[in-house]
Amino acid sequence: LSELFEVNRSTVSTAIAELSSYGIIKGSYGAGTEIASNTWSVLLKSNQNWSKHVLSGNFKENISTLQVINHLEFDKDLLRLGTGEIDHRLFPVELWQKALNNVGNKVTSLGYLEPLGLYELRCEIAKHLNKIGICTTPECILITSGSLQALQLISVCLLKSGSKVFVEAPSYLKSLQVFESAGLELTGISMDSDGMEYWKILPHLRHTGEDNSSVVYTIPTNHNPTGICMSEKRRQEFLEFCITHRIPVIEDGAYQELSFTKDYSPIRTLDHNGMVIYLGTASKTLSPGLRIGWLVAPEAVVKRLGDAKMQMDYGASSVSQYIFLEFLKTGMYESYLCKLKNILKQRLDNAMRILEEHFQSIAEWTRPKGGFYIWLTFRQPVKTDLLFNEAIKAGILLNPGDIYDFKANNSIRLSYAYITEDEFKKGAMILKELIFKQVAK
Ligand code: PMP
């Protein structure tokens, strides 16, 4: 390696140690070192030189920290202090079996479904959305394979390459990647404790008046990664601003149903102008493996996106649609959601107690009212890239802030959803020790 790339031996040894700690390569004493990832070993052994193809295409490669996170999320020995997923141990196994059983008894065929998704499911989703104040009809709902697919459809069907997307800074990394891969131009807008500082969009608008090449993407409720809720007043003003400047809004409601208070209704409930496209998902409540999401938009938009979805994947999994329908129709989803929120609230209270007891002197953090996330910012400069590597060695997996906004390199995202109260405490104590060690150096 050192001859091939003209780097010195110690750089190579450090690189090998680092790749090995991420599980990308593996080796044992006397047996040499080999690449653990199948993809790369196949590529390297192949006669065809695939490297040009691998580097081309519209999709940008994940940044290295994210590749490491994606990989290590399957390492059972690591405590995941930042993971944006419901604890597997909370999965409602009994309800799931009941739903599967009922679906098994009722469904007699599994053909392709209609372009917008199973009609009965859209009816149930419309009823469900009504409970959070969104009045809509099955004709204005499109079932998608997860809400990320809804973003993909919007990006490639409703927007042109080069269109501007205003996003909160920081924002959910994978949504940003979808936009970027579609050739859209991202502009980060800062946030305060009331949410996006939307007025900062103004200087970026190419021209006022009709501007159909810009949209705003927002996660106003229980924001990922900060946990912030856009205040009621800000929502109203934000929507008025968007109407005045004719900037459509994509409202990502992934964590809307996980609110611990009734204070924050979706922006979509304030919209009487068809300005807001609302996205929902079953991934953050029931299971990301279902790959079921939904999009609510004016009928013509839904029709257009449904048509494109037929080209993309011929519809979301019909098995998943029937199962989710069963959950909604029987009321199982509603009662499960209620229990889940109670557990999440307890976990949040515990996390707040631990942070207040142990982190006051070294950090400040957001106080979420639902969802999964706490955004922790260190009082002194901390090298979060170093912290990330040290944390892996100490057995914890972190989500550094700069993967959500390159400027947020003194923050990390914590999550109380994936781990128990005791595990959070254990992880937080290790984290505290690592920070003290780094600051003392
Ligand atoms: N939006 C946000 C804000 C999210 O946090 C996530 C999941 N982390 C998604 C969308 C993706 O959800 P899905 O699995 O439905 O594609």
CSV table of N, CA and C and ligand atoms in Angstrom, one decimal, residues 84 145-149 151 172 174-175 217 219 223-224 252-255 279-284 287-288 291-293 373 413, ligand 1:
chain,number,residue,atom,x,y,z
A,84,GLY,N,-31.6,6.9,15.3
A,84,GLY,CA,-33.0,7.4,15.1
A,84,GLY,C,-34.0,6.3,14.8
A,145,SER,N,-43.2,4.2,-0.6
A,145,SER,CA,-42.4,3.2,0.1
A,145,SER,C,-41.5,4.0,1.0
A,146,GLY,N,-42.0,4.4,2.1
A,146,GLY,CA,-41.3,5.2,3.1
A,146,GLY,C,-41.4,6.7,2.7
A,147,SER,N,-41.2,7.6,3.6
A,147,SER,CA,-41.4,9.0,3.2
A,147,SER,C,-40.2,9.5,2.4
A,148,LEU,N,-39.1,8.8,2.5
A,148,LEU,CA,-38.0,9.3,1.6
A,148,LEU,C,-38.3,9.1,0.2
A,149,GLN,N,-39.1,8.1,-0.1
A,149,GLN,CA,-39.5,8.0,-1.5
A,149,GLN,C,-40.4,9.2,-2.0
A,151,LEU,N,-40.1,12.1,-1.0
A,151,LEU,CA,-39.1,13.2,-1.3
A,151,LEU,C,-38.5,13.0,-2.6
A,172,TYR,N,-32.3,16.7,8.5
A,172,TYR,CA,-32.2,15.3,8.4
A,172,TYR,C,-31.3,14.9,7.1
A,174,LYS,N,-30.5,12.3,5.4
A,174,LYS,CA,-30.9,11.5,4.2
A,174,LYS,C,-31.9,12.3,3.3
A,175,SER,N,-32.7,13.1,3.9
A,175,SER,CA,-33.5,14.0,3.0
A,175,SER,C,-32.6,14.9,2.2
A,217,TYR,N,-38.2,22.8,2.6
A,217,TYR,CA,-38.4,21.6,3.3
A,217,TYR,C,-38.2,21.8,4.8
A,219,ILE,N,-39.0,20.2,8.9
A,219,ILE,CA,-39.5,19.2,9.9
A,219,ILE,C,-39.9,20.0,11.1
A,223,HIS,N,-38.2,18.1,15.5
A,223,HIS,CA,-37.2,18.2,14.4
A,223,HIS,C,-36.1,17.2,14.6
A,224,ASN,N,-35.7,16.6,13.4
A,224,ASN,CA,-34.5,15.8,13.4
A,224,ASN,C,-33.4,16.6,12.7
A,252,ASP,N,-42.3,17.7,6.6
A,252,ASP,CA,-42.0,16.3,6.9
A,252,ASP,C,-42.5,16.1,8.4
A,253,GLY,N,-43.6,15.3,8.4
A,253,GLY,CA,-44.2,15.0,9.7
A,253,GLY,C,-43.8,13.7,10.3
A,254,ALA,N,-42.6,13.3,10.1
A,254,ALA,CA,-42.1,11.9,10.5
A,254,ALA,C,-42.3,11.8,12.0
A,255,TYR,N,-42.2,12.9,12.8
A,255,TYR,CA,-42.3,12.7,14.3
A,255,TYR,C,-43.5,13.4,14.8
A,279,LEU,N,-45.9,15.0,4.6
A,279,LEU,CA,-45.4,13.7,4.5
A,279,LEU,C,-45.5,13.0,5.9
A,280,GLY,N,-46.0,11.7,5.8
A,280,GLY,CA,-46.0,10.9,7.1
A,280,GLY,C,-45.4,9.6,6.8
A,281,THR,N,-45.1,8.9,7.9
A,281,THR,CA,-44.5,7.6,7.8
A,281,THR,C,-44.8,6.7,9.0
A,282,ALA,N,-44.8,5.4,8.7
A,282,ALA,CA,-44.9,4.4,9.8
A,282,ALA,C,-43.6,4.0,10.4
A,283,SER,N,-42.5,4.6,9.8
A,283,SER,CA,-41.1,4.1,10.2
A,283,SER,C,-40.8,4.5,11.6
A,284,LYS,N,-41.2,5.7,12.1
A,284,LYS,CA,-40.8,6.2,13.4
A,284,LYS,C,-41.7,5.7,14.5
A,287,SER,N,-42.7,0.6,12.4
A,287,SER,CA,-41.5,-0.1,11.9
A,287,SER,C,-41.0,0.4,10.6
A,288,PRO,N,-39.7,0.7,10.6
A,288,PRO,CA,-39.1,1.2,9.3
A,288,PRO,C,-39.1,0.1,8.2
A,291,ARG,N,-41.6,-0.1,5.3
A,291,ARG,CA,-41.5,0.8,4.2
A,291,ARG,C,-42.8,1.4,3.8
A,292,ILE,N,-43.6,2.0,4.7
A,292,ILE,CA,-44.8,2.6,4.4
A,292,ILE,C,-44.8,4.1,4.8
A,293,GLY,N,-45.0,4.9,3.8
A,293,GLY,CA,-45.2,6.3,4.1
A,293,GLY,C,-46.3,6.9,3.3
A,373,TYR,N,-35.1,13.0,19.6
A,373,TYR,CA,-33.8,13.6,19.7
A,373,TYR,C,-33.5,14.8,20.6
A,413,ARG,N,-26.0,14.6,18.1
A,413,ARG,CA,-27.4,14.3,18.2
A,413,ARG,C,-27.5,13.1,19.2
B,1,PMP,N1,-37.9,12.2,7.5
B,1,PMP,C1,-37.3,12.3,8.7
B,1,PMP,C2,-37.3,13.6,9.4
B,1,PMP,C3,-36.7,11.2,9.3
B,1,PMP,O1,-36.1,11.3,10.5
B,1,PMP,C4,-36.8,9.9,8.6
B,1,PMP,C5,-36.2,8.7,9.2
B,1,PMP,N2,-35.0,8.9,10.0
B,1,PMP,C6,-37.4,9.9,7.4
B,1,PMP,C7,-38.0,11.0,6.9
B,1,PMP,C8,-37.4,8.6,6.6
B,1,PMP,O2,-38.5,7.8,6.9
B,1,PMP,P1,-38.9,6.6,6.0
B,1,PMP,O3,-38.3,5.4,6.6
B,1,PMP,O4,-40.3,6.6,6.0
B,1,PMP,O5,-38.3,6.8,4.6
